[in-house]
Each structure stands twice: as C-alpha cells, then as structure tokens.
Amino acid sequence: MEDCIFCKIANGEIPCGRIYENESFFSVPDKNQKVPGHSLIISKRHFKTTLDLPTTSGKELLDCIKKTAMKIIKKQKAHGFNLVNNNFPAAGQIVQHVHYHILPRKKGDKSPFVY
Ligand code: AMP
Ligand code: ZN
C-alpha cells in the first residue's frame, strides 16, 4: 500500500535489519526504543489491525513472536517481555499496518508497561 511505512520496510524500499522472518511476518527493532531491545513483529502484507489478519496466519504470527522474543531475551539478558498490540487510533495505533511490540523486561525494572 502506497505511503505505508511498514509496507515500505516489508518490500525493502526502506532498509531495516531483520531480527527474524517467515513467509508472512518479519521482525525489526523499533526506531523509538521504549526499552533496549524494543522490537516490532510486522505482517508482510498490508492489513490494518489484528481483526483483518486471516485466522490461518495465526501459526506464523506465533512463530515470529516466539522466535523474536527468544532472540531478544537472550541478547538483552532479559527476564521477561511484554507483547503489545494497539488496534485503531483510539487504542493508540499510530501506524495503520498491523504490528506487535515486544518489550523486554528485567526483574525490578521501572518500565510503565504493566497491565
Ligand atoms: P503504534 O503506536 O503501535 O502504531 O506504534 C508504531 C511504532 O512504529 C512506534 O513505536 C514507532 O516508533 C515505530 N516506527 C515507526 N516508523 C518506524 C520505522 N521506520 N522503523 C521502525 N519502527 C518504526
Ligand atoms: Zn502497509
């Protein structure tokens, strides 16, 4: 989709080092790191929110989440992580192309990402 920043990353128009990828999803570091290792799981095809994703892509989504989280936890020596998915602007979605934040956490850190 034209003028979609994540479609441009997906098709290589904007170069971005990939942490992991499979047929339908890939992961990259977030350009505004809320915590060290903050990363995004992005759909290769343009879908707006989780509600638009085909249910059949669930397996690949989970694969990308798990592989990315495990890599980041190891690299950051983290003890856990938050998985955040904003859907629609009312819920804080800024980029209108479905994506999932992975936020590594350490024991006793003061990160505000607690729900
Ligand atoms: P959201 O509020 O869930 O839509 O978050 C969008 C996220 O995309 C923000 O954390 C941005 O920092 C991130 N972002 C925007 N443009 C880029 C980019 N070119 N590369 C990596 N992350 C980006
Ligand atoms: Zn897009």
Coordinates of N, CA and C and ligand atoms in Angstrom, one line a residue:
M1 N 0.8 -1.2 0.0 CA 0.0 0.0 0.0 C 0.9 1.3 0.0
E2 N 0.5 2.2 -0.9 CA 1.3 3.4 -1.0 C 1.4 4.2 0.3
D3 N 2.5 4.8 0.6 CA 2.7 5.7 1.7 C 2.5 5.0 3.1
C4 N 2.6 3.7 3.1 CA 2.6 2.9 4.3 C 4.0 2.6 4.7
I5 N 4.5 3.1 5.8 CA 5.9 3.0 6.2 C 6.2 1.5 6.4
F6 N 5.3 0.7 6.9 CA 5.6 -0.7 7.2 C 5.6 -1.5 5.9
C7 N 4.8 -1.1 4.9 CA 4.8 -1.8 3.6 C 6.2 -1.5 2.9
K8 N 6.7 -0.3 3.1 CA 8.0 0.1 2.5 C 9.1 -0.7 3.2
I9 N 9.0 -1.0 4.5 CA 10.0 -1.8 5.1 C 9.9 -3.2 4.6
A10 N 8.6 -3.7 4.5 CA 8.3 -5.1 4.1 C 8.9 -5.4 2.7
N11 N 8.8 -4.4 1.8 CA 9.2 -4.6 0.4 C 10.7 -4.2 0.1
G12 N 11.3 -3.7 1.2 CA 12.8 -3.4 1.1 C 13.1 -2.0 0.6
E13 N 12.0 -1.2 0.4 CA 12.2 0.2 0.0 C 12.9 1.0 1.1
I14 N 12.6 0.7 2.3 CA 13.3 1.3 3.5 C 14.1 0.1 4.1
P15 N 15.4 0.2 4.0 CA 16.2 -0.9 4.5 C 16.2 -0.9 6.0
C16 N 16.0 -2.1 6.6 CA 15.9 -2.3 8.0 C 16.4 -3.7 8.4
G17 N 17.3 -3.8 9.3 CA 17.9 -5.1 9.7 C 16.8 -6.0 10.3
R18 N 16.6 -7.2 9.7 CA 15.5 -8.1 10.3 C 16.1 -9.0 11.4
I19 N 15.3 -9.1 12.4 CA 15.7 -10.0 13.5 C 15.3 -11.4 13.1
Y20 N 14.1 -11.6 12.6 CA 13.6 -12.9 12.2 C 12.5 -12.7 11.1
E21 N 12.4 -13.7 10.2 CA 11.2 -13.6 9.3 C 10.8 -15.0 8.9
N22 N 9.5 -15.1 8.6 CA 9.0 -16.3 8.0 C 8.1 -15.9 6.8
E23 N 7.3 -16.7 6.3 CA 6.6 -16.4 5.0 C 5.7 -15.2 5.1
S24 N 5.1 -15.0 6.3 CA 4.1 -13.9 6.4 C 4.4 -12.8 7.3
F25 N 5.4 -13.0 8.2 CA 5.8 -11.9 9.2 C 7.3 -11.7 9.3
F26 N 7.7 -10.6 9.7 CA 9.1 -10.3 10.0 C 9.2 -9.4 11.2
S27 N 10.4 -9.4 11.8 CA 10.6 -8.5 13.0 C 11.8 -7.6 12.8
V28 N 11.7 -6.4 13.3 CA 12.7 -5.4 13.2 C 12.8 -4.6 14.6
P29 N 13.9 -3.9 14.8 CA 14.0 -3.1 16.0 C 13.1 -1.9 15.8
D30 N 12.4 -1.4 16.8 CA 11.6 -0.2 16.8 C 12.5 1.0 16.7
K31 N 12.2 1.9 15.9 CA 13.1 3.1 15.7 C 13.1 4.0 16.9
N32 N 12.0 4.0 17.7 CA 12.0 4.7 19.0 C 12.0 3.7 20.1
Q33 N 13.1 3.3 20.6 CA 13.3 2.3 21.6 C 12.7 2.7 23.0
K34 N 11.6 2.2 23.4 CA 11.0 2.5 24.7 C 11.8 1.8 25.8
V35 N 12.3 0.7 25.5 CA 13.3 0.0 26.3 C 14.3 -0.6 25.4
P36 N 15.6 -0.9 25.9 CA 16.6 -1.5 25.0 C 16.0 -2.9 24.4
G37 N 16.1 -3.1 23.1 CA 15.6 -4.3 22.5 C 14.2 -4.2 22.0
H38 N 13.5 -3.1 22.3 CA 12.1 -2.9 21.8 C 12.0 -3.3 20.3
S39 N 11.2 -4.2 20.0 CA 11.1 -4.7 18.6 C 9.6 -4.8 18.1
L40 N 9.5 -4.9 16.8 CA 8.1 -5.0 16.2 C 8.0 -6.2 15.3
I41 N 6.9 -6.9 15.5 CA 6.5 -8.0 14.6 C 5.6 -7.4 13.6
I42 N 5.9 -7.5 12.3 CA 5.1 -6.8 11.2 C 4.7 -7.8 10.2
S43 N 3.4 -7.7 9.8 CA 2.9 -8.5 8.7 C 3.5 -8.1 7.4
K44 N 3.8 -9.1 6.5 CA 4.4 -8.7 5.2 C 3.4 -8.1 4.3
R45 N 2.1 -8.6 4.4 CA 1.1 -8.0 3.6 C 0.4 -6.9 4.4
H46 N -0.2 -5.9 3.7 CA -0.9 -4.8 4.4 C -2.2 -5.2 5.0
F47 N -2.3 -5.3 6.3 CA -3.6 -5.5 7.0 C -3.6 -4.4 8.0
K48 N -4.8 -3.8 8.3 CA -4.8 -2.7 9.2 C -4.6 -3.1 10.7
T49 N -5.5 -4.0 11.1 CA -5.4 -4.4 12.5 C -5.5 -6.0 12.6
T50 N -5.4 -6.4 13.9 CA -5.5 -7.9 14.1 C -6.8 -8.4 13.6
L51 N -7.8 -7.7 13.6 CA -9.1 -8.1 13.1 C -9.1 -8.4 11.6
D52 N -8.2 -7.8 10.9 CA -8.1 -8.1 9.4 C -7.2 -9.2 9.0
L53 N -6.4 -9.7 10.0 CA -5.5 -10.8 9.7 C -6.3 -12.1 9.4
P54 N -5.9 -12.9 8.4 CA -6.6 -14.2 8.2 C -6.3 -15.1 9.4
T55 N -7.3 -15.7 9.9 CA -7.1 -16.6 11.0 C -6.0 -17.7 10.8
T56 N -5.9 -18.1 9.5 CA -4.9 -19.1 9.1 C -3.5 -18.6 9.3
S57 N -3.3 -17.3 9.5 CA -1.9 -16.8 9.6 C -1.5 -16.9 11.1
G58 N -2.3 -17.4 12.0 CA -2.0 -17.4 13.4 C -0.8 -18.2 13.7
K59 N -0.6 -19.3 13.0 CA 0.6 -20.2 13.3 C 1.9 -19.4 13.0
E60 N 1.9 -18.7 11.9 CA 3.1 -18.0 11.5 C 3.4 -16.7 12.4
L61 N 2.3 -16.1 12.8 CA 2.4 -15.0 13.7 C 3.0 -15.4 15.0
L62 N 2.5 -16.5 15.6 CA 3.0 -17.0 16.8 C 4.5 -17.5 16.7
D63 N 4.8 -18.1 15.6 CA 6.2 -18.5 15.3 C 7.1 -17.2 15.3
C64 N 6.7 -16.2 14.7 CA 7.5 -14.9 14.6 C 7.6 -14.3 16.0
I65 N 6.5 -14.3 16.7 CA 6.6 -13.7 18.1 C 7.6 -14.5 18.9
K66 N 7.4 -15.8 18.9 CA 8.3 -16.7 19.8 C 9.7 -16.6 19.4
K67 N 10.1 -16.7 18.1 CA 11.5 -16.7 17.7 C 12.1 -15.3 18.0
T68 N 11.3 -14.3 17.8 CA 11.9 -12.9 18.0 C 12.1 -12.7 19.5
A69 N 11.1 -13.0 20.3 CA 11.2 -12.8 21.8 C 12.4 -13.6 22.3
M70 N 12.5 -14.8 21.9 CA 13.6 -15.6 22.4 C 15.0 -15.0 22.1
K71 N 15.1 -14.5 20.8 CA 16.4 -13.9 20.4 C 16.7 -12.7 21.3
I72 N 15.6 -11.8 21.5 CA 15.8 -10.6 22.2 C 16.1 -10.8 23.7
I73 N 15.4 -11.8 24.2 CA 15.6 -12.1 25.7 C 17.1 -12.5 25.9
K74 N 17.6 -13.3 24.9 CA 19.0 -13.8 25.0 C 19.9 -12.6 24.9
K75 N 19.7 -11.8 23.9 CA 20.6 -10.6 23.6 C 20.6 -9.6 24.7
Q76 N 19.4 -9.3 25.2 CA 19.3 -8.3 26.3 C 19.5 -8.8 27.7
K77 N 19.7 -10.1 27.8 CA 19.7 -10.8 29.1 C 18.5 -10.4 29.9
A78 N 17.3 -10.4 29.3 CA 16.1 -10.0 29.9 C 15.5 -11.2 30.7
H79 N 14.5 -10.9 31.6 CA 13.9 -12.0 32.4 C 12.4 -12.2 31.9
G80 N 12.0 -11.4 31.0 CA 10.6 -11.5 30.5 C 10.3 -10.5 29.4
F81 N 9.1 -10.4 29.0 CA 8.8 -9.4 27.9 C 7.3 -9.1 27.9
N82 N 6.9 -7.9 27.5 CA 5.5 -7.6 27.2 C 5.3 -7.7 25.7
L83 N 4.1 -8.2 25.4 CA 3.7 -8.2 24.0 C 2.5 -7.3 23.9
V84 N 2.6 -6.2 23.0 CA 1.6 -5.2 23.0 C 1.1 -5.0 21.5
N85 N -0.2 -4.9 21.4 CA -0.8 -4.8 20.0 C -1.9 -3.7 20.1
N86 N -1.6 -2.5 19.5 CA -2.6 -1.4 19.5 C -3.5 -1.6 18.3
N87 N -4.8 -1.5 18.5 CA -5.7 -1.7 17.3 C -6.6 -0.4 17.3
F88 N -6.5 0.3 16.2 CA -7.3 1.5 15.9 C -6.7 2.7 16.7
P89 N -6.8 3.9 16.1 CA -6.2 5.1 16.8 C -6.7 5.3 18.2
A90 N -7.9 4.9 18.5 CA -8.5 5.1 19.9 C -7.7 4.3 20.9
A91 N -7.0 3.3 20.4 CA -6.2 2.4 21.3 C -4.7 2.7 21.2
G92 N -4.4 3.8 20.5 CA -3.0 4.2 20.4 C -2.3 3.7 19.2
Q93 N -3.0 3.2 18.2 CA -2.3 2.7 17.0 C -2.0 3.9 16.1
I94 N -0.7 4.1 15.9 CA -0.2 5.2 15.1 C 0.1 4.8 13.6
V95 N 0.7 3.6 13.5 CA 1.0 3.1 12.1 C -0.2 2.1 11.8
Q96 N -0.9 2.4 10.7 CA -2.1 1.7 10.4 C -1.8 0.4 9.6
H97 N -0.9 -0.3 10.0 CA -0.5 -1.6 9.4 C -0.2 -2.5 10.6
V98 N -0.9 -3.6 10.7 CA -0.8 -4.4 11.9 C 0.6 -4.8 12.3
H99 N 0.9 -4.6 13.6 CA 2.2 -4.9 14.2 C 2.0 -5.2 15.7
Y100 N 3.0 -5.9 16.2 CA 3.1 -6.3 17.7 C 4.4 -5.8 18.3
H101 N 4.3 -5.1 19.4 CA 5.5 -4.7 20.1 C 6.0 -5.8 21.0
I102 N 7.3 -6.0 21.0 CA 7.9 -6.8 22.0 C 8.8 -5.9 22.9
L103 N 8.5 -5.9 24.2 CA 9.3 -5.0 25.1 C 10.0 -5.9 26.2
P104 N 11.3 -6.1 26.0 CA 12.0 -6.9 27.0 C 11.9 -6.3 28.4
R105 N 11.8 -7.1 29.4 CA 11.7 -6.6 30.8 C 12.8 -7.3 31.7
K106 N 13.3 -6.6 32.7 CA 14.2 -7.1 33.6 C 13.6 -7.1 35.0
K107 N 14.0 -8.0 35.9 CA 13.5 -8.1 37.2 C 13.7 -6.7 37.9
G108 N 12.6 -6.2 38.5 CA 12.7 -4.9 39.2 C 12.8 -3.7 38.4
D109 N 12.7 -3.8 37.1 CA 12.8 -2.5 36.3 C 11.5 -1.7 36.5
K110 N 11.7 -0.4 36.2 CA 10.6 0.5 36.5 C 9.8 0.9 35.2
S111 N 9.8 0.0 34.2 CA 9.1 0.2 33.0 C 7.6 0.4 33.3
P112 N 6.9 1.4 32.6 CA 5.5 1.6 32.8 C 4.6 0.6 32.0
F113 N 5.2 -0.4 31.3 CA 4.4 -1.3 30.5 C 3.8 -2.5 31.4
V114 N 2.9 -2.1 32.3 CA 2.3 -3.1 33.2 C 0.8 -2.9 33.1
Y115 N 0.1 -4.1 32.7 CA -1.3 -4.0 32.5 C -2.0 -4.9 33.5
Ligands
AMP1 P1 1.9 2.0 17.3 O1 1.6 3.2 18.2 O2 1.5 0.7 17.9 O3 1.2 2.2 15.9 O4 3.4 2.0 17.1 C1 4.1 2.3 16.0 C2 5.5 2.1 16.2 O5 6.2 2.1 15.0 C3 6.2 3.2 17.1 O6 6.8 2.5 18.2 C4 7.3 3.7 16.2 O7 8.5 4.1 16.9 C5 7.5 2.6 15.2 N1 8.1 3.0 13.9 C6 7.6 4.0 13.1 N2 8.3 4.1 11.9 C7 9.3 3.1 12.1 C8 10.4 2.7 11.2 N3 10.7 3.3 10.0 N4 11.2 1.7 11.7 C9 11.0 1.1 12.9 N5 9.9 1.4 13.7 C10 9.1 2.4 13.3
ZN2 ZN 1.2 -1.3 5.0

